[in-house]
PDB file of C-alpha atoms in Angstrom:
ATOM      1  CA  MET A  12      79.391   9.821  46.540  1.00  0.00           C
ATOM      2  CA  ALA A  13      76.206  10.727  48.374  1.00  0.00           C
ATOM      3  CA  ASN A  14      76.559  12.029  51.898  1.00  0.00           C
ATOM      4  CA  ILE A  15      72.904  11.197  52.372  1.00  0.00           C
ATOM      5  CA  VAL A  16      70.221   9.260  50.564  1.00  0.00           C
ATOM      6  CA  PHE A  17      66.871  10.784  51.478  1.00  0.00           C
ATOM      7  CA  ASN A  18      64.569   8.348  53.271  1.00  0.00           C
ATOM      8  CA  ILE A  19      61.926   8.677  50.533  1.00  0.00           C
ATOM      9  CA  ALA A  20      64.499   7.553  47.933  1.00  0.00           C
ATOM     10  CA  LYS A  21      66.036   4.565  49.690  1.00  0.00           C
ATOM     11  CA  GLY A  22      65.720   1.611  47.354  1.00  0.00           C
ATOM     12  CA  ARG A  23      64.416   3.836  44.529  1.00  0.00           C
ATOM     13  CA  VAL A  24      67.406   5.781  43.165  1.00  0.00           C
ATOM     14  CA  THR A  25      68.376   3.121  40.600  1.00  0.00           C
ATOM     15  CA  GLU A  26      64.761   2.730  39.484  1.00  0.00           C
ATOM     16  CA  LEU A  27      64.310   6.486  38.978  1.00  0.00           C
ATOM     17  CA  TYR A  28      67.676   6.819  37.185  1.00  0.00           C
ATOM     18  CA  SER A  29      66.541   4.027  34.836  1.00  0.00           C
ATOM     19  CA  ARG A  30      63.252   5.812  34.215  1.00  0.00           C
ATOM     20  CA  VAL A  31      64.969   9.060  33.256  1.00  0.00           C
ATOM     21  CA  LYS A  32      67.481   7.221  31.057  1.00  0.00           C
ATOM     22  CA  GLY A  33      64.612   5.291  29.424  1.00  0.00           C
ATOM     23  CA  ASN A  34      62.682   8.536  28.843  1.00  0.00           C
ATOM     24  CA  ASP A  35      59.757   7.109  30.839  1.00  0.00           C
ATOM     25  CA  PRO A  36      57.871   9.327  31.352  1.00  0.00           C
ATOM     26  CA  ALA A  37      58.995  11.450  28.414  1.00  0.00           C
ATOM     27  CA  ASN A  38      59.576  14.651  30.392  1.00  0.00           C
ATOM     28  CA  SER A  39      61.313  13.085  33.393  1.00  0.00           C
ATOM     29  CA  ALA A  40      64.712  14.378  34.503  1.00  0.00           C
ATOM     30  CA  PHE A  41      67.194  14.612  37.323  1.00  0.00           C
ATOM     31  CA  ILE A  42      67.454  18.101  38.773  1.00  0.00           C
ATOM     32  CA  LEU A  43      70.694  19.296  40.402  1.00  0.00           C
ATOM     33  CA  VAL A  44      69.971  21.925  43.043  1.00  0.00           C
ATOM     34  CA  PRO A  45      72.838  23.956  44.567  1.00  0.00           C
ATOM     35  CA  ILE A  46      72.332  24.454  48.314  1.00  0.00           C
ATOM     36  CA  GLU A  47      73.670  27.554  50.058  1.00  0.00           C
ATOM     37  CA  THR A  48      76.081  27.346  52.957  1.00  0.00           C
ATOM     38  CA  ALA A  49      74.190  29.932  55.038  1.00  0.00           C
ATOM     39  CA  GLY A  50      71.251  28.381  56.849  1.00  0.00           C
ATOM     40  CA  LEU A  51      72.166  24.812  55.928  1.00  0.00           C
ATOM     41  CA  GLU A  52      70.497  22.398  58.314  1.00  0.00           C
ATOM     42  CA  ALA A  53      72.090  19.141  59.498  1.00  0.00           C
ATOM     43  CA  ASP A  54      71.909  16.075  57.274  1.00  0.00           C
ATOM     44  CA  SER A  55      70.052  14.341  60.117  1.00  0.00           C
ATOM     45  CA  VAL A  56      67.218  16.873  59.674  1.00  0.00           C
ATOM     46  CA  LEU A  57      67.246  17.073  55.879  1.00  0.00           C
ATOM     47  CA  ILE A  58      67.195  13.296  55.319  1.00  0.00           C
ATOM     48  CA  ASP A  59      63.479  13.226  56.189  1.00  0.00           C
ATOM     49  CA  ALA A  60      62.430  15.626  53.385  1.00  0.00           C
ATOM     50  CA  ASP A  61      60.020  13.930  50.956  1.00  0.00           C
ATOM     51  CA  THR A  62      59.871  16.773  48.406  1.00  0.00           C
ATOM     52  CA  LEU A  63      62.096  19.609  47.275  1.00  0.00           C
ATOM     53  CA  THR A  64      59.581  21.962  48.892  1.00  0.00           C
ATOM     54  CA  ALA A  65      60.114  20.202  52.229  1.00  0.00           C
ATOM     55  CA  LEU A  66      63.903  20.244  51.773  1.00  0.00           C
ATOM     56  CA  LEU A  67      63.819  24.027  51.405  1.00  0.00           C
ATOM     57  CA  ALA A  68      61.071  24.688  53.990  1.00  0.00           C
ATOM     58  CA  GLY A  69      63.362  25.268  56.971  1.00  0.00           C
ATOM     59  CA  THR A  70      66.466  27.437  57.013  1.00  0.00           C
ATOM     60  CA  THR A  71      68.113  25.518  54.137  1.00  0.00           C
ATOM     61  CA  ASN A  72      68.226  27.666  50.993  1.00  0.00           C
ATOM     62  CA  GLU A  73      68.591  26.978  47.306  1.00  0.00           C
ATOM     63  CA  GLN A  74      71.300  29.046  45.625  1.00  0.00           C
ATOM     64  CA  THR A  75      69.086  30.447  42.871  1.00  0.00           C
ATOM     65  CA  THR A  76      71.655  32.719  41.191  1.00  0.00           C
ATOM     66  CA  MET A  77      73.636  29.724  39.922  1.00  0.00           C
ATOM     67  CA  GLY A  78      70.410  27.955  39.043  1.00  0.00           C
ATOM     68  CA  ARG A  79      69.335  24.375  38.753  1.00  0.00           C
ATOM     69  CA  LYS A  80      70.707  21.971  36.186  1.00  0.00           C
ATOM     70  CA  VAL A  81      68.314  19.621  34.398  1.00  0.00           C
ATOM     71  CA  LEU A  82      69.708  16.242  33.314  1.00  0.00           C
ATOM     72  CA  THR A  83      67.624  14.318  30.799  1.00  0.00           C
ATOM     73  CA  ASP A  84      68.036  10.878  29.258  1.00  0.00           C
ATOM     74  CA  ALA A  85      70.576  12.281  26.782  1.00  0.00           C
ATOM     75  CA  ASP A  86      72.793  13.490  29.655  1.00  0.00           C
ATOM     76  CA  LEU A  87      72.899  10.281  31.692  1.00  0.00           C
ATOM     77  CA  ALA A  88      75.179   7.320  31.108  1.00  0.00           C
ATOM     78  CA  VAL A  89      73.785   3.923  30.174  1.00  0.00           C
ATOM     79  CA  VAL A  90      72.338   2.174  33.209  1.00  0.00           C
ATOM     80  CA  PRO A  91      75.181  -0.071  34.390  1.00  0.00           C
ATOM     81  CA  ALA A  92      74.976  -3.691  35.392  1.00  0.00           C
ATOM     82  CA  PRO A  93      75.372  -4.495  39.085  1.00  0.00           C
ATOM     83  CA  ASP A  94      78.991  -4.909  40.186  1.00  0.00           C
ATOM     84  CA  ASP A  95      78.884  -8.514  41.388  1.00  0.00           C
ATOM     85  CA  THR A  96      82.588  -8.495  42.279  1.00  0.00           C
ATOM     86  CA  ASN A  97      82.228  -5.644  44.776  1.00  0.00           C
ATOM     87  CA  ASN A  98      78.580  -6.416  45.603  1.00  0.00           C
ATOM     88  CA  TRP A  99      77.202  -2.962  44.863  1.00  0.00           C
ATOM     89  CA  TYR A 100      75.263  -0.958  42.321  1.00  0.00           C
ATOM     90  CA  GLU A 101      76.801   2.393  41.478  1.00  0.00           C
ATOM     91  CA  LEU A 102      75.358   5.276  39.441  1.00  0.00           C
ATOM     92  CA  SER A 103      77.218   8.265  38.043  1.00  0.00           C
ATOM     93  CA  LEU A 104      76.425  11.802  36.987  1.00  0.00           C
ATOM     94  CA  PRO A 105      78.040  13.595  34.046  1.00  0.00           C
ATOM     95  CA  THR A 106      80.349  16.583  34.413  1.00  0.00           C
ATOM     96  CA  VAL A 107      78.195  19.707  34.785  1.00  0.00           C
ATOM     97  CA  THR A 108      79.242  23.346  34.466  1.00  0.00           C
ATOM     98  CA  TRP A 109      77.593  26.410  35.940  1.00  0.00           C
ATOM     99  CA  ALA A 110      78.887  29.109  33.579  1.00  0.00           C
ATOM    100  CA  LEU A 111      79.895  32.485  35.019  1.00  0.00           C
ATOM    101  CA  ALA A 112      78.511  31.496  38.427  1.00  0.00           C
ATOM    102  CA  THR A 113      77.717  34.222  40.943  1.00  0.00           C
ATOM    103  CA  GLY A 114      75.805  34.499  44.202  1.00  0.00           C
ATOM    104  CA  ASN A 115      76.140  33.107  47.690  1.00  0.00           C
ATOM    105  CA  PRO A 116      78.556  30.277  48.596  1.00  0.00           C
ATOM    106  CA  ILE A 117      77.243  26.726  48.388  1.00  0.00           C
ATOM    107  CA  SER A 118      78.035  23.612  50.395  1.00  0.00           C
ATOM    108  CA  LYS A 119      75.961  20.858  48.803  1.00  0.00           C
ATOM    109  CA  ILE A 120      74.218  19.644  45.657  1.00  0.00           C
ATOM    110  CA  ALA A 121      70.829  17.945  45.967  1.00  0.00           C
ATOM    111  CA  VAL A 122      70.073  15.404  43.244  1.00  0.00           C
ATOM    112  CA  CYS A 123      66.326  15.232  42.690  1.00  0.00           C
ATOM    113  CA  TYR A 124      63.847  13.430  40.420  1.00  0.00           C
ATOM    114  CA  ASP A 125      61.162  15.297  38.495  1.00  0.00           C
ATOM    115  CA  ALA A 126      58.644  13.071  36.699  1.00  0.00           C
ATOM    116  CA  ASP A 127      57.427  15.952  34.519  1.00  0.00           C
ATOM    117  CA  THR A 128      59.663  18.949  33.874  1.00  0.00           C
ATOM    118  CA  THR A 129      56.906  20.653  31.870  1.00  0.00           C
ATOM    119  CA  GLY A 130      54.546  21.036  34.818  1.00  0.00           C
ATOM    120  CA  GLY A 131      54.223  20.796  38.535  1.00  0.00           C
ATOM    121  CA  THR A 132      56.094  22.493  41.333  1.00  0.00           C
ATOM    122  CA  ASP A 133      58.836  21.749  43.830  1.00  0.00           C
ATOM    123  CA  ALA A 134      56.196  19.765  45.731  1.00  0.00           C
ATOM    124  CA  ASN A 135      56.328  17.234  42.865  1.00  0.00           C
ATOM    125  CA  ILE A 136      60.129  16.911  42.867  1.00  0.00           C
ATOM    126  CA  VAL A 137      61.581  14.057  44.942  1.00  0.00           C
ATOM    127  CA  PRO A 138      65.002  14.533  46.593  1.00  0.00           C
ATOM    128  CA  LEU A 139      67.181  11.456  46.043  1.00  0.00           C
ATOM    129  CA  THR A 140      70.677  12.168  47.321  1.00  0.00           C
ATOM    130  CA  MET A 141      72.762  15.102  48.518  1.00  0.00           C
ATOM    131  CA  PHE A 142      76.524  15.440  48.596  1.00  0.00           C
ATOM    132  CA  ASP A 143      79.125  17.968  49.691  1.00  0.00           C
ATOM    133  CA  PHE A 144      80.153  20.455  47.010  1.00  0.00           C
ATOM    134  CA  VAL A 145      81.753  23.499  48.625  1.00  0.00           C
ATOM    135  CA  GLN A 146      82.132  26.411  46.209  1.00  0.00           C
ATOM    136  CA  THR A 147      82.243  30.198  46.362  1.00  0.00           C
ATOM    137  CA  PRO A 148      80.941  31.632  43.080  1.00  0.00           C
ATOM    138  CA  SER A 149      83.062  34.537  41.834  1.00  0.00           C
ATOM    139  CA  GLY A 150      81.892  35.057  38.261  1.00  0.00           C
ATOM    140  CA  GLY A 151      83.901  32.211  36.763  1.00  0.00           C
ATOM    141  CA  ASP A 152      82.718  28.755  35.739  1.00  0.00           C
ATOM    142  CA  ILE A 153      82.068  26.162  38.426  1.00  0.00           C
ATOM    143  CA  GLN A 154      82.471  22.605  37.264  1.00  0.00           C
ATOM    144  CA  MET A 155      81.143  19.557  39.042  1.00  0.00           C
ATOM    145  CA  THR A 156      83.298  16.680  37.815  1.00  0.00           C
ATOM    146  CA  GLY A 157      81.254  13.654  36.851  1.00  0.00           C
ATOM    147  CA  GLY A 158      81.396  10.473  38.826  1.00  0.00           C
ATOM    148  CA  ALA A 159      79.554   8.263  41.259  1.00  0.00           C
ATOM    149  CA  PHE A 160      76.764   9.942  43.193  1.00  0.00           C
ATOM    150  CA  TYR A 161      75.006   6.838  44.513  1.00  0.00           C
ATOM    151  CA  ARG A 162      76.009   3.361  45.601  1.00  0.00           C
ATOM    152  CA  ALA A 163      73.717   0.640  46.899  1.00  0.00           C
ATOM    153  CA  ALA A 164      75.708  -1.951  48.779  1.00  0.00           C
TER     154      ALA A 164
END
């Protein structure tokens, strides 16, 4: 579950998930960005980032050796109905594997929205949520088990 929902994404995560799942626009996707442990700023600072560029502008670093994972409509589960019993709306991510992962240790995964994966820059990518995911790459596979990453209550 998300440790933070970025201010820019509050009230929009479900909408953007639905857009990716609906392939609207055609090249839209969720981008999973591993965030290094070294230099990681406090959630209270990062929550204000409106773009991936802004998220990485301070001392917070992307772990580029592992690389980003792109999730398209084919990767995402069907958009669920609201859970009227528990009075929330919950979205999940699939299980993702970084094969033969190396590089610096990570502490978090940022889940971002890219409206057009064929063009643009990090300035066009919107951070949605970020959650703890502490790993030390050692050349083996790192698997992020699928499950809820966002809940609107």
